[in-house]
Coordinates of C-alpha atoms in Angstrom, one line a residue:
M890 CA 0.0 0.0 0.0
I891 CA 1.0 3.6 -0.7
R892 CA -0.5 6.7 1.0
L893 CA 0.7 9.9 -0.5
L894 CA 0.7 12.7 2.2
K895 CA 1.2 15.6 -0.2
P896 CA -0.9 17.0 -3.1
L897 CA -0.1 15.5 -6.5
D898 CA 1.4 18.8 -7.6
Y899 CA 4.1 18.3 -5.0
Y900 CA 5.3 15.1 -6.7
Q901 CA 5.1 16.7 -10.1
K902 CA 7.4 19.5 -9.0
K903 CA 9.9 17.3 -7.0
Y904 CA 9.9 14.1 -9.1
G905 CA 8.8 15.4 -12.5
T906 CA 5.5 13.5 -12.5
W907 CA 2.3 13.3 -10.5
M908 CA 2.4 9.5 -11.2
Y909 CA 5.0 9.1 -8.5
G910 CA 2.7 6.9 -6.4
L911 CA 1.5 4.9 -9.4
N912 CA 5.0 4.3 -10.6
R913 CA 6.2 3.2 -7.2
L914 CA 3.3 0.8 -6.9
Y915 CA 4.4 -0.8 -10.2
L916 CA 8.0 -1.1 -8.9
M917 CA 6.8 -2.6 -5.6
M918 CA 4.7 -5.2 -7.3
E919 CA 7.4 -6.2 -9.7
K920 CA 10.0 -6.5 -6.9
Q921 CA 7.6 -8.7 -5.0
H922 CA 6.9 -10.9 -8.1
N923 CA 8.7 -13.9 -6.6
R924 CA 7.3 -17.1 -8.1
G925 CA 4.1 -18.8 -9.1
Q926 CA 1.8 -15.8 -9.1
E927 CA -1.3 -16.3 -11.3
G928 CA -2.9 -12.9 -11.1
A929 CA -2.5 -9.3 -10.0
G930 CA -4.7 -6.4 -9.1
M931 CA -4.4 -2.8 -8.1
A932 CA -6.8 -0.1 -6.8
C933 CA -6.7 3.6 -6.1
V934 CA -8.7 6.2 -4.1
K935 CA -8.9 9.8 -5.2
L936 CA -9.6 12.3 -2.4
N937 CA -11.9 15.3 -2.4
V938 CA -13.8 14.5 -5.6
E939 CA -17.0 16.3 -6.5
P940 CA -20.2 14.2 -6.6
G941 CA -20.8 12.7 -10.0
N942 CA -17.2 11.8 -10.5
E943 CA -15.5 8.4 -9.9
Y944 CA -13.1 8.3 -6.9
M945 CA -12.3 4.5 -6.6
F946 CA -10.6 2.7 -9.4
R947 CA -9.6 -1.0 -9.8
E948 CA -7.8 -3.1 -12.4
R949 CA -7.3 -6.9 -12.2
A950 CA -5.9 -9.5 -14.5
E951 CA -4.9 -13.2 -14.6
G952 CA -1.7 -14.9 -15.9
K953 CA 2.0 -14.5 -15.5
D954 CA 2.0 -11.1 -17.3
A955 CA -0.9 -9.7 -15.1
I956 CA 1.2 -6.8 -13.7
T957 CA 2.2 -5.6 -17.1
E958 CA -1.4 -6.0 -18.3
I959 CA -3.1 -3.9 -15.5
F960 CA -0.6 -1.1 -15.6
G961 CA -0.6 -1.1 -19.4
H962 CA -4.4 -0.7 -19.3
V963 CA -4.1 2.3 -17.0
Q964 CA -1.5 3.9 -19.3
K965 CA -3.7 3.4 -22.3
Q966 CA -6.2 5.7 -20.8
F967 CA -3.6 8.5 -20.8
K968 CA -2.9 8.1 -24.5
G969 CA -3.9 11.0 -26.8
L970 CA -3.3 13.6 -24.1
A971 CA -1.2 16.6 -24.9
P972 CA 2.1 16.7 -23.0
E973 CA 1.0 19.7 -21.0
Q974 CA -2.1 17.9 -19.9
L975 CA -0.2 14.8 -18.8
S976 CA 2.1 16.9 -16.8
D977 CA -0.6 19.0 -15.2
A978 CA -1.3 17.6 -11.8
E979 CA -4.5 19.6 -11.3
Y980 CA -5.9 18.4 -14.7
A981 CA -5.0 14.8 -13.8
K982 CA -6.6 15.0 -10.4
K983 CA -9.9 16.2 -12.0
N984 CA -10.0 14.1 -15.1
L985 CA -7.8 11.1 -15.1
P986 CA -8.3 7.7 -13.5
F987 CA -5.7 6.5 -11.0
A988 CA -4.6 10.0 -10.3
G989 CA -5.1 9.6 -6.6
E990 CA -3.5 9.6 -3.2
I991 CA -4.0 6.0 -2.0
Y992 CA -2.8 3.0 -3.9
M993 CA -3.1 -0.7 -3.2
G994 CA -1.6 -3.6 -5.1
H995 CA -1.7 -7.4 -4.8
L996 CA -0.1 -10.5 -6.4
R997 CA -2.2 -13.6 -6.1
Y998 CA -0.8 -17.0 -5.3
S999 CA -3.8 -19.2 -4.6
T1000 CA -3.7 -21.6 -1.8
T1001 CA -7.3 -22.8 -1.8
G1002 CA -7.5 -24.4 -5.2
K1003 CA -10.0 -21.8 -6.5
S1004 CA -9.0 -19.7 -9.5
G1005 CA -10.4 -17.1 -11.8
L1006 CA -10.6 -13.4 -12.0
T1007 CA -13.3 -13.5 -9.3
Y1008 CA -10.7 -14.5 -6.8
V1009 CA -8.0 -11.9 -7.7
H1010 CA -7.5 -9.1 -5.2
P1011 CA -8.3 -6.3 -4.5
F1012 CA -12.0 -6.9 -3.7
L1013 CA -14.4 -4.0 -3.9
R1014 CA -17.7 -3.3 -2.0
R1015 CA -19.6 -0.4 -3.5
N1016 CA -22.0 2.0 -1.9
N1017 CA -23.4 5.5 -2.7
W1018 CA -22.0 6.7 0.6
Q1019 CA -18.2 7.3 0.1
A1020 CA -17.4 6.2 3.6
K1021 CA -19.2 2.8 3.1
N1022 CA -17.1 1.9 0.0
L1023 CA -14.5 -0.6 1.0
C1024 CA -11.6 -2.0 -1.0
L1025 CA -9.7 -5.0 0.5
C1026 CA -6.7 -7.2 -0.3
G1027 CA -4.5 -9.4 1.8
N1028 CA -2.0 -12.1 2.3
F1029 CA -4.0 -14.7 4.3
N1030 CA -5.8 -17.9 4.8
M1031 CA -8.6 -18.2 7.3
T1032 CA -9.3 -21.5 9.0
N1033 CA -12.8 -20.8 10.3
I1034 CA -14.5 -19.2 7.3
D1035 CA -17.5 -21.6 7.8
E1036 CA -18.1 -19.9 11.2
I1037 CA -17.9 -16.4 9.8
F1038 CA -20.2 -17.4 6.9
E1039 CA -22.8 -18.7 9.5
K1040 CA -22.6 -15.4 11.4
L1041 CA -23.2 -13.4 8.2
T1042 CA -26.2 -15.5 7.2
L1043 CA -27.7 -15.2 10.7
Q1044 CA -27.5 -11.5 10.3
G1045 CA -29.7 -11.9 7.2
Q1046 CA -26.9 -11.5 4.7
Y1047 CA -26.6 -13.6 1.5
P1048 CA -22.9 -13.7 0.5
R1049 CA -22.7 -14.5 -3.3
I1050 CA -19.2 -16.2 -3.1
Y1051 CA -18.0 -18.7 -0.6
S1052 CA -14.3 -17.7 -0.1
D1053 CA -12.4 -16.3 2.8
S1054 CA -11.5 -13.1 0.8
N1055 CA -15.1 -12.3 -0.2
I1056 CA -16.6 -13.2 3.1
M1057 CA -14.0 -11.1 5.0
L1058 CA -14.9 -8.2 2.7
E1059 CA -18.6 -8.6 3.6
Y1060 CA -17.9 -9.1 7.3
L1061 CA -15.7 -5.9 7.5
G1062 CA -18.1 -4.1 5.2
H1063 CA -21.0 -4.9 7.5
R1064 CA -19.1 -3.5 10.5
L1065 CA -18.1 -0.4 8.4
D1066 CA -21.8 0.2 7.7
R1067 CA -22.5 0.1 11.4
E1068 CA -19.7 2.5 12.1
V1069 CA -20.9 5.0 9.5
E1070 CA -24.5 4.7 10.8
R1071 CA -23.3 5.3 14.4
N1072 CA -21.7 8.5 13.2
F1073 CA -24.9 9.4 11.3
V1074 CA -26.9 9.2 14.4
N1075 CA -24.4 11.2 16.4
A1076 CA -24.4 13.9 13.6
Q1077 CA -28.2 14.2 13.8
K1078 CA -28.1 14.5 17.5
L1079 CA -25.6 17.4 17.1
G1080 CA -28.1 19.1 14.7
Y1081 CA -26.2 18.5 11.5
A1082 CA -28.1 17.9 8.2
N1083 CA -27.4 17.0 4.6
L1084 CA -23.8 17.5 3.5
D1085 CA -22.7 18.5 7.0
I1086 CA -23.7 15.0 8.1
T1087 CA -21.5 13.5 5.4
R1088 CA -18.6 15.6 6.4
Y1089 CA -19.1 14.7 10.1
I1090 CA -19.1 11.0 9.2
E1091 CA -15.9 11.3 7.1
E1092 CA -14.1 13.2 9.8
N1093 CA -15.1 10.9 12.7
V1094 CA -15.3 7.4 11.3
Q1095 CA -13.0 5.1 13.3
M1096 CA -11.6 2.2 11.4
G1097 CA -10.3 0.9 14.7
N1098 CA -13.9 0.2 15.7
V1099 CA -14.5 -1.7 12.5
L1100 CA -11.4 -3.9 13.0
K1101 CA -12.0 -4.4 16.8
T1102 CA -15.5 -5.7 16.2
S1103 CA -14.6 -8.0 13.3
M1104 CA -11.0 -9.3 13.2
P1105 CA -11.1 -11.1 16.6
D1106 CA -13.6 -13.5 15.1
F1107 CA -11.0 -14.7 12.5
D1108 CA -8.7 -17.7 13.0
G1109 CA -5.8 -17.7 10.7
G1110 CA -2.6 -16.0 9.5
Y1111 CA -3.1 -12.7 7.7
V1112 CA -2.0 -9.2 6.8
V1113 CA -5.2 -7.4 5.6
C1114 CA -5.0 -4.1 3.8
G1115 CA -8.0 -1.8 3.1
M1116 CA -9.1 1.6 2.1
T1117 CA -12.5 3.3 2.0
G1118 CA -14.0 5.7 -0.5
S1119 CA -13.7 8.5 1.9
G1120 CA -9.9 8.1 2.3
E1121 CA -9.3 5.9 5.3
M1122 CA -6.5 3.5 5.0
F1123 CA -5.4 0.6 7.2
S1124 CA -3.3 -2.6 7.3
M1125 CA -3.6 -5.2 10.1
R1126 CA -1.5 -8.2 11.1
D1127 CA -2.8 -11.3 12.8
P1128 CA -2.2 -11.5 16.6
W1129 CA 0.2 -14.5 16.2
G1130 CA 2.4 -12.7 13.7
I1131 CA 2.1 -15.6 11.2
R1132 CA 2.3 -13.5 8.1
P1133 CA 4.8 -10.6 7.8
A1134 CA 4.3 -6.9 7.2
Y1135 CA 6.8 -4.0 7.1
Y1136 CA 6.2 -0.2 6.7
Y1137 CA 8.0 3.1 6.3
Q1138 CA 6.8 6.6 6.9
D1139 CA 8.2 10.1 6.1
E1140 CA 6.7 13.5 5.4
E1141 CA 5.8 12.5 1.9
M1142 CA 4.2 9.0 2.2
V1143 CA 3.4 6.0 4.2
V1144 CA 4.1 2.6 2.5
L1145 CA 3.6 -1.0 3.5
A1146 CA 4.6 -4.4 2.0
S1147 CA 5.0 -8.0 3.1
E1148 CA 8.7 -8.0 2.3
R1149 CA 11.3 -5.5 3.5
P1150 CA 13.7 -5.5 0.5
V1151 CA 10.7 -4.3 -1.7
L1152 CA 10.6 -1.1 0.3
Q1153 CA 14.3 -0.7 0.5
T1154 CA 14.8 -1.0 -3.3
T1155 CA 11.7 0.9 -4.4
F1156 CA 12.3 3.9 -2.1
N1157 CA 16.1 3.8 -1.7
I1158 CA 15.9 3.5 2.1
S1159 CA 18.0 1.5 4.5
C1160 CA 16.9 -1.6 6.4
D1161 CA 16.9 0.3 9.7
D1162 CA 14.5 2.9 8.4
I1163 CA 11.8 0.2 8.0
L1164 CA 9.6 -0.9 10.9
E1165 CA 7.8 -4.3 11.4
L1166 CA 4.1 -4.1 12.0
Q1167 CA 3.6 -5.9 15.3
P1168 CA 1.2 -8.8 15.7
G1169 CA -2.4 -7.8 16.5
S1170 CA -1.7 -4.2 15.5
A1171 CA -3.0 -2.0 12.6
L1172 CA -1.3 0.8 10.8
M1173 CA -4.0 3.5 10.3
V1174 CA -3.9 6.5 8.1
K1175 CA -6.9 8.8 8.4
R1176 CA -8.4 10.9 5.6
D1177 CA -6.5 13.9 6.8
G1178 CA -3.2 12.1 6.5
S1179 CA -2.6 11.6 10.2
V1180 CA -0.8 8.3 11.0
H1181 CA -1.0 6.1 14.1
I1182 CA -0.5 2.4 15.2
E1183 CA -3.4 0.9 17.0
T1184 CA -3.6 -2.4 18.9
V1185 CA -6.7 -4.2 17.6
I1186 CA -6.2 -7.6 19.3
E1187 CA -3.9 -8.4 22.1
Q1188 CA -0.7 -10.1 20.8
K1189 CA -0.8 -13.9 21.3
T1190 CA 2.2 -16.3 21.3
K1191 CA 4.3 -15.0 18.5
S1192 CA 4.4 -17.7 15.7
A1193 CA 6.0 -15.9 12.8
C1194 CA 6.2 -18.4 9.9
S1195 CA 9.6 -20.1 9.7
F1196 CA 8.8 -21.6 6.3
E1197 CA 8.4 -18.2 4.8
R1198 CA 11.9 -17.4 5.9
I1199 CA 13.3 -20.7 4.6
Y1200 CA 11.6 -20.7 1.2
F1201 CA 8.9 -18.2 0.3
S1202 CA 10.5 -14.8 1.0
R1203 CA 13.0 -12.9 -1.1
G1204 CA 16.5 -14.0 -0.1
N1205 CA 18.0 -10.5 -0.4
D1206 CA 16.6 -9.4 2.9
R1207 CA 19.5 -8.8 5.3
D1208 CA 18.2 -11.0 8.0
I1209 CA 16.8 -13.7 5.8
Y1210 CA 20.1 -14.0 3.9
Q1211 CA 22.0 -14.6 7.1
E1212 CA 19.4 -17.0 8.5
R1213 CA 19.5 -19.2 5.3
K1214 CA 23.3 -19.2 5.4
Q1215 CA 23.1 -20.3 9.1
L1216 CA 20.7 -23.1 8.2
G1217 CA 23.2 -24.5 5.7
K1218 CA 26.2 -24.1 8.1
Q1219 CA 24.4 -25.9 10.9
L1220 CA 24.2 -29.0 8.6
T1221 CA 28.0 -29.4 8.5
Q1222 CA 28.3 -32.2 11.1
P1223 CA 25.4 -34.4 9.9
V1224 CA 26.7 -34.1 6.3
L1225 CA 30.2 -34.8 7.4
Q1226 CA 28.9 -38.0 9.1
A1227 CA 27.0 -38.9 5.9
I1228 CA 30.2 -38.7 3.8
G1229 CA 32.3 -40.6 6.4
G1230 CA 34.5 -37.5 6.9
D1231 CA 35.9 -37.9 3.3
T1232 CA 36.1 -34.2 2.3
N1233 CA 38.8 -34.9 -0.3
N1234 CA 36.4 -37.0 -2.4
T1235 CA 33.2 -35.0 -2.1
V1236 CA 31.7 -32.4 -4.4
F1237 CA 29.1 -29.9 -3.1
S1238 CA 26.2 -28.4 -5.1
Y1239 CA 22.6 -27.2 -4.8
I1240 CA 19.2 -27.7 -6.4
P1241 CA 17.2 -25.5 -7.0
N1242 CA 18.3 -21.9 -7.1
T1243 CA 16.4 -21.0 -4.0
A1244 CA 18.8 -23.2 -2.0
E1245 CA 21.8 -21.2 -3.2
V1246 CA 22.2 -19.2 0.0
A1247 CA 22.0 -22.3 2.3
F1248 CA 24.6 -23.8 0.0
Y1249 CA 27.0 -20.9 0.8
G1250 CA 26.4 -21.5 4.5
L1251 CA 27.2 -25.2 4.1
L1252 CA 30.4 -24.4 2.2
D1253 CA 31.4 -22.0 5.0
G1254 CA 30.9 -24.8 7.6
F1255 CA 33.1 -27.2 5.6
K1256 CA 35.7 -24.6 4.9
Q1257 CA 36.1 -24.0 8.6
Y1258 CA 36.2 -27.8 9.2
V1259 CA 38.9 -28.3 6.5
N1260 CA 41.0 -25.3 7.7
E1261 CA 40.9 -26.8 11.3
Q1262 CA 42.1 -30.1 9.9
K1263 CA 44.9 -28.3 8.1
I1264 CA 46.0 -26.6 11.4
Q1265 CA 46.0 -29.9 13.3
R1266 CA 48.1 -31.6 10.6
I1267 CA 50.7 -28.8 10.7
E1268 CA 50.7 -28.9 14.5
Q1269 CA 51.3 -32.7 14.4
L1270 CA 54.4 -32.4 12.2
N1271 CA 56.6 -31.4 15.2
H1272 CA 59.1 -29.8 12.8
I1273 CA 59.3 -26.9 10.4
P1274 CA 57.4 -28.2 7.3
T1275 CA 59.0 -28.4 3.9
R1276 CA 57.4 -26.6 1.0
K1277 CA 56.2 -30.0 -0.4
E1278 CA 54.5 -30.8 3.0
L1279 CA 52.8 -27.4 3.1
E1280 CA 51.6 -27.7 -0.4
E1281 CA 50.1 -31.2 0.3
I1282 CA 48.3 -29.9 3.3
L1283 CA 47.2 -26.5 1.9
N1284 CA 45.9 -28.1 -1.3
D1285 CA 43.1 -29.7 0.6
Y1286 CA 40.0 -27.6 -0.2
V1287 CA 36.2 -27.9 -0.3
R1288 CA 35.1 -28.8 -3.9
S1289 CA 32.0 -27.2 -5.2
E1290 CA 30.5 -27.4 -8.7
K1291 CA 27.4 -26.2 -10.6
V1292 CA 26.2 -29.8 -11.0
A1293 CA 22.5 -29.2 -12.0
W1294 CA 20.9 -26.8 -14.4
K1295 CA 17.2 -26.1 -14.7
D1296 CA 15.9 -26.0 -18.2
I1297 CA 13.3 -23.2 -17.9
K1298 CA 12.2 -23.6 -21.5
L1299 CA 10.6 -26.9 -20.6
R1300 CA 6.9 -26.8 -19.5
T1301 CA 5.3 -30.1 -18.3
F1302 CA 1.9 -29.1 -19.6
I1303 CA 0.9 -32.5 -20.8
T1304 CA -1.4 -34.1 -18.3
E1305 CA -1.2 -37.7 -19.4
G1306 CA 0.7 -39.5 -16.7
N1307 CA 3.5 -41.4 -18.5
S1308 CA 4.2 -38.5 -20.9
R1309 CA 4.2 -36.0 -18.0
N1310 CA 6.7 -38.1 -16.0
D1311 CA 9.0 -38.4 -19.0
L1312 CA 9.0 -34.7 -19.5
A1313 CA 9.5 -34.0 -15.8
S1314 CA 12.7 -36.2 -15.9
H1315 CA 14.2 -33.6 -18.3
V1316 CA 13.4 -30.4 -16.4
Y1317 CA 17.0 -30.5 -15.0
D1318 CA 20.2 -31.1 -16.8
I1319 CA 23.7 -31.8 -15.4
T1320 CA 27.3 -30.7 -15.9
Y1321 CA 28.9 -33.8 -17.2
E1322 CA 32.2 -34.9 -15.7
S1323 CA 31.9 -32.5 -12.8
V1324 CA 32.1 -35.5 -10.5
R1325 CA 34.8 -38.2 -10.7
P1326 CA 32.8 -41.4 -11.4
Y1327 CA 32.6 -44.0 -8.6
L1328 CA 35.1 -42.0 -6.5
D1329 CA 33.4 -38.8 -5.4
N1330 CA 30.5 -38.3 -3.1
L1331 CA 28.0 -35.8 -4.3
V1332 CA 26.3 -33.6 -1.7
V1333 CA 23.3 -31.6 -3.0
I1334 CA 21.4 -29.2 -0.8
D1335 CA 17.7 -28.2 -1.2
D1336 CA 15.8 -25.6 0.8
S1337 CA 13.0 -28.1 1.5
I1338 CA 11.7 -31.5 0.5
V1339 CA 7.9 -31.5 0.3
R1340 CA 6.4 -34.0 -2.1
G1341 CA 9.5 -35.7 -3.4
T1342 CA 8.1 -35.8 -6.9
T1343 CA 11.0 -33.8 -8.4
L1344 CA 13.5 -36.0 -6.6
R1345 CA 12.0 -39.2 -8.0
E1346 CA 11.1 -38.0 -11.5
S1347 CA 14.1 -35.8 -12.3
I1348 CA 16.9 -35.1 -9.8
F1349 CA 17.8 -38.7 -8.8
R1350 CA 17.8 -39.8 -12.4
I1351 CA 20.1 -37.0 -13.7
L1352 CA 22.5 -37.2 -10.7
D1353 CA 22.8 -40.9 -11.2
R1354 CA 24.2 -40.2 -14.7
L1355 CA 27.4 -38.8 -13.1
H1356 CA 28.0 -42.1 -11.3
P1357 CA 29.0 -40.7 -7.9
K1358 CA 30.1 -43.0 -5.2
K1359 CA 27.2 -41.8 -3.0
I1360 CA 24.5 -39.1 -3.3
I1361 CA 23.6 -37.1 -0.2
V1362 CA 20.5 -34.9 -0.5
V1363 CA 20.4 -32.3 2.2
S1364 CA 17.3 -30.3 3.2
S1365 CA 17.9 -27.0 5.0
A1366 CA 14.4 -27.4 6.5
P1367 CA 13.3 -30.1 8.8
Q1368 CA 11.0 -32.9 7.7
I1369 CA 7.7 -31.4 6.5
R1370 CA 5.1 -33.6 8.3
Y1371 CA 1.9 -31.5 8.5
P1372 CA -0.2 -29.3 6.3
D1373 CA -0.5 -25.5 6.4
Y1374 CA -3.7 -23.5 6.6
Y1375 CA -2.3 -20.0 6.9
G1376 CA -1.3 -19.1 3.3
I1377 CA 1.3 -21.7 2.0
D1378 CA 0.0 -24.1 -0.6
M1379 CA 0.3 -27.3 1.4
A1380 CA -3.1 -28.5 2.6
R1381 CA -3.2 -32.3 2.2
L1382 CA -1.3 -34.9 4.2
E1383 CA -0.9 -37.3 1.3
E1384 CA 1.2 -34.6 -0.5
F1385 CA 4.1 -35.1 1.9
C1386 CA 6.7 -37.8 1.2
V1387 CA 7.4 -37.9 5.0
F1388 CA 3.8 -38.7 5.8
R1389 CA 3.5 -41.3 3.0
A1390 CA 6.8 -43.0 4.2
T1391 CA 5.5 -43.1 7.8
I1392 CA 2.2 -44.8 6.7
E1393 CA 4.2 -47.4 4.8
L1394 CA 6.4 -48.0 7.8
L1395 CA 3.3 -48.6 10.0
K1396 CA 1.9 -51.0 7.5
Q1397 CA 5.2 -52.9 7.0
R1398 CA 5.6 -53.3 10.8
N1399 CA 2.0 -54.5 11.3
M1400 CA 1.1 -51.4 13.2
H1401 CA -2.2 -50.9 11.3
Q1402 CA -4.0 -50.4 14.6
L1403 CA -2.2 -47.1 15.1
I1404 CA -3.5 -45.9 11.8
I1405 CA -7.1 -46.9 12.7
D1406 CA -6.8 -45.5 16.3
T1407 CA -5.5 -42.2 15.0
Y1408 CA -8.4 -41.9 12.7
Y1409 CA -11.0 -42.4 15.5
H1410 CA -9.1 -40.2 17.8
C1411 CA -9.2 -37.4 15.2
K1412 CA -12.9 -37.9 14.9
E1413 CA -13.3 -37.7 18.7
E1414 CA -11.3 -34.5 18.8
L1415 CA -13.6 -32.8 16.2
R1416 CA -16.5 -33.3 18.6
K1417 CA -14.8 -31.1 21.2
P1418 CA -14.7 -27.3 21.4
K1419 CA -11.9 -26.3 19.0
E1420 CA -10.0 -24.7 21.9
E1421 CA -9.7 -28.1 23.6
M1422 CA -8.6 -30.1 20.6
R1423 CA -5.1 -31.7 20.3
N1424 CA -3.3 -32.7 17.1
C1425 CA -3.7 -36.5 17.0
V1426 CA -1.7 -36.8 13.7
K1427 CA 1.4 -36.5 15.8
D1428 CA 0.8 -40.0 17.1
I1429 CA 1.7 -41.8 13.9
Y1430 CA 5.3 -40.4 13.9
K1431 CA 6.1 -41.3 17.5
P1432 CA 7.3 -44.9 16.8
F1433 CA 10.0 -43.8 14.3
S1434 CA 13.2 -41.8 14.4
V1435 CA 14.0 -39.2 11.7
D1436 CA 16.7 -41.6 10.3
V1437 CA 14.3 -44.5 9.9
I1438 CA 11.8 -42.3 8.1
N1439 CA 14.6 -40.9 5.9
Q1440 CA 15.6 -44.5 4.8
K1441 CA 12.0 -45.3 3.9
I1442 CA 11.7 -42.1 1.9
V1443 CA 14.7 -43.1 -0.1
Q1444 CA 13.3 -46.5 -0.8
M1445 CA 10.0 -45.0 -2.0
L1446 CA 11.6 -42.3 -4.2
L1447 CA 14.5 -44.1 -5.7
P1448 CA 13.9 -44.7 -9.5
E1449 CA 13.9 -48.3 -10.6
G1450 CA 17.3 -49.5 -11.7
M1451 CA 19.3 -46.7 -9.9
Q1452 CA 22.4 -48.2 -8.3
T1453 CA 24.0 -45.2 -6.6
P1454 CA 23.4 -45.2 -2.8
V1455 CA 21.4 -42.3 -1.6
E1456 CA 21.1 -40.7 1.9
L1457 CA 18.9 -37.9 3.1
V1458 CA 19.9 -35.3 5.7
F1459 CA 17.3 -33.0 7.2
Q1460 CA 17.7 -29.9 9.4
S1461 CA 16.8 -30.4 13.0
I1462 CA 14.0 -28.5 14.8
E1463 CA 16.6 -27.2 17.2
G1464 CA 18.8 -26.0 14.3
L1465 CA 15.8 -24.3 12.7
H1466 CA 15.1 -22.3 15.9
E1467 CA 18.8 -21.5 16.3
A1468 CA 19.0 -20.0 12.8
C1469 CA 15.6 -18.3 12.9
P1470 CA 15.1 -17.3 16.6
E1471 CA 12.4 -14.7 15.8
H1472 CA 10.4 -17.0 13.6
L1473 CA 9.2 -19.8 15.8
G1474 CA 6.2 -20.8 13.8
D1475 CA 7.2 -24.4 13.0
W1476 CA 3.8 -26.2 12.7
Y1477 CA 4.8 -27.7 9.3
F1478 CA 7.5 -29.7 11.1
T1479 CA 6.2 -30.2 14.6
G1480 CA 2.4 -30.1 14.3
D1481 CA 2.3 -27.3 16.9
F1482 CA -0.4 -25.2 15.2
P1483 CA -0.7 -21.7 16.8
T1484 CA -4.4 -21.4 16.4
P1485 CA -7.3 -23.8 17.2
G1486 CA -8.5 -23.7 13.6
G1487 CA -5.1 -25.1 12.4
I1488 CA -5.4 -28.1 14.8
R1489 CA -9.0 -28.8 13.8
L1490 CA -8.1 -28.8 10.1
C1491 CA -5.1 -31.0 10.5
N1492 CA -7.3 -33.6 12.3
Q1493 CA -9.8 -33.3 9.5
A1494 CA -7.1 -33.7 6.9
Y1495 CA -6.2 -37.1 8.4
I1496 CA -9.8 -38.2 8.4
N1497 CA -10.1 -37.1 4.8
Y1498 CA -7.0 -39.1 3.9
I1499 CA -8.1 -42.3 5.5
E1500 CA -11.7 -42.1 4.1
K1501 CA -10.3 -41.4 0.6
Y1502 CA -7.6 -44.1 0.4
Y1503 CA -8.7 -46.9 2.8
Q1504 CA -11.6 -49.4 2.9
F1505 CA -11.5 -50.5 6.6
E1506 CA -13.1 -53.9 5.9
Q1507 CA -10.5 -54.7 3.2
K1508 CA -7.3 -53.1 4.6
F1509 CA -7.8 -53.8 8.3

């Protein structure tokens, strides 16, 4: 979000264009265009507009080029104007769309399986009263949308679309209506009439009241941004701090984004100039441009998402970069054990590119180890070493190569199973002869191992062509065992190779009863108030160590005919917390969901899995 605090003419004089806010929104959206987005949208509010003129504008589009499309559509509306008109801020303010003071942009990465322009943010709720118009976008997933839907219908409302985004819009919109009506009654009591009532409402509406009477009902991870037709702007973060939000303020503007480097690069400011919006708080900018932070919900146990740090966020953030390096460095000892201490005959690499920073950390750890070994060898000589002895010792080094390359031209668009698997096996290519056949170990680090499909269909196959003595696949994240319901696209247990391996182990060891018992325990938990539920899915993992599950994963994912031994090394939970001490939201790995809704949905996910894949009479 961008809130300009000066008239448009100010930016025309200082920056050479009244489009300063519009252009900065474009830069922010492109800088936050990380991966996988399937749609984009933007909105604008123009302040102090005469009745009969539009004051709220919105553009949305689908597809990988959505950002270009929406901004291109806006620019098309400026074609044909004389240069003096286009550089006239007063003319633009009166006549041109998107010549406003408040801007909001959003990149959609769906996590619910629903798609289409209907689900692309921002969402807009129209009304003839300026103060009742509401535009909303956010980074969120709500776990109790069924409860909110029921509350809306009990009020007599009929939501047209069943999605957390639209239902949140209607819920907040309903509370905004009540806040406007409260001020309407007050204005009448004070003797105001007609336009004076409107002015009173716009000067006295309190978005804090709207948020305080609506957001406590939501269970989930979120950063919600909104603006009203009368010029109120807000952004709120969930009380657990699951989803991130950062903001910056000076005399010219207030800006907010979910990633800090976006603000740093777009506005050329330092990391220390940017503040983090605290859990349960809202950044408020009133119509008159006054700014304040308001506590909407008391902060709960801080559970900032660690997976966002490991994988989803941009790696050029100062703190995230160091955390990812530390995640890699902390794996030095388990990897050293996996290669039997043989650093001379080991090559290090990474797949995919998002694991590059953790790879640097792992190299740092091994460089320190090798240097320490060199020091010990020199100390043990007990004489002044000869040049040859020194050369022999100092020539030991950590070998790293660019072993794998992703062929971005390939698209596995074919849905037929065998053809798709064949194409998937060619997504990556290798650097031939980068490893000495049958002599070198090959260590490859990834940022996470989720489904295991890419390992089975592509990575194992291509690495095997190098004929290493052993392949060690390293994950800078711990084993992913549980779904997410707060905004990351991992909602079904059967998607996780760790879960599938554990189920196979239970069946192999004749522990079917634990599978059945866990199913019934999950059903029992769903009968309790959600605040009293426990995560029963944890039970299936208790009989097995991480190493045992790792071995089973390898058995399941290893392609037929592959002879090279493979070992998996995962980050530990303790290592995760050590590297990311401020981001303790680890429910993907531990099952410790921060909200009751997360626990409820995890139990339901296990029930869904069993009922989909098992016939009790036949299997048990």
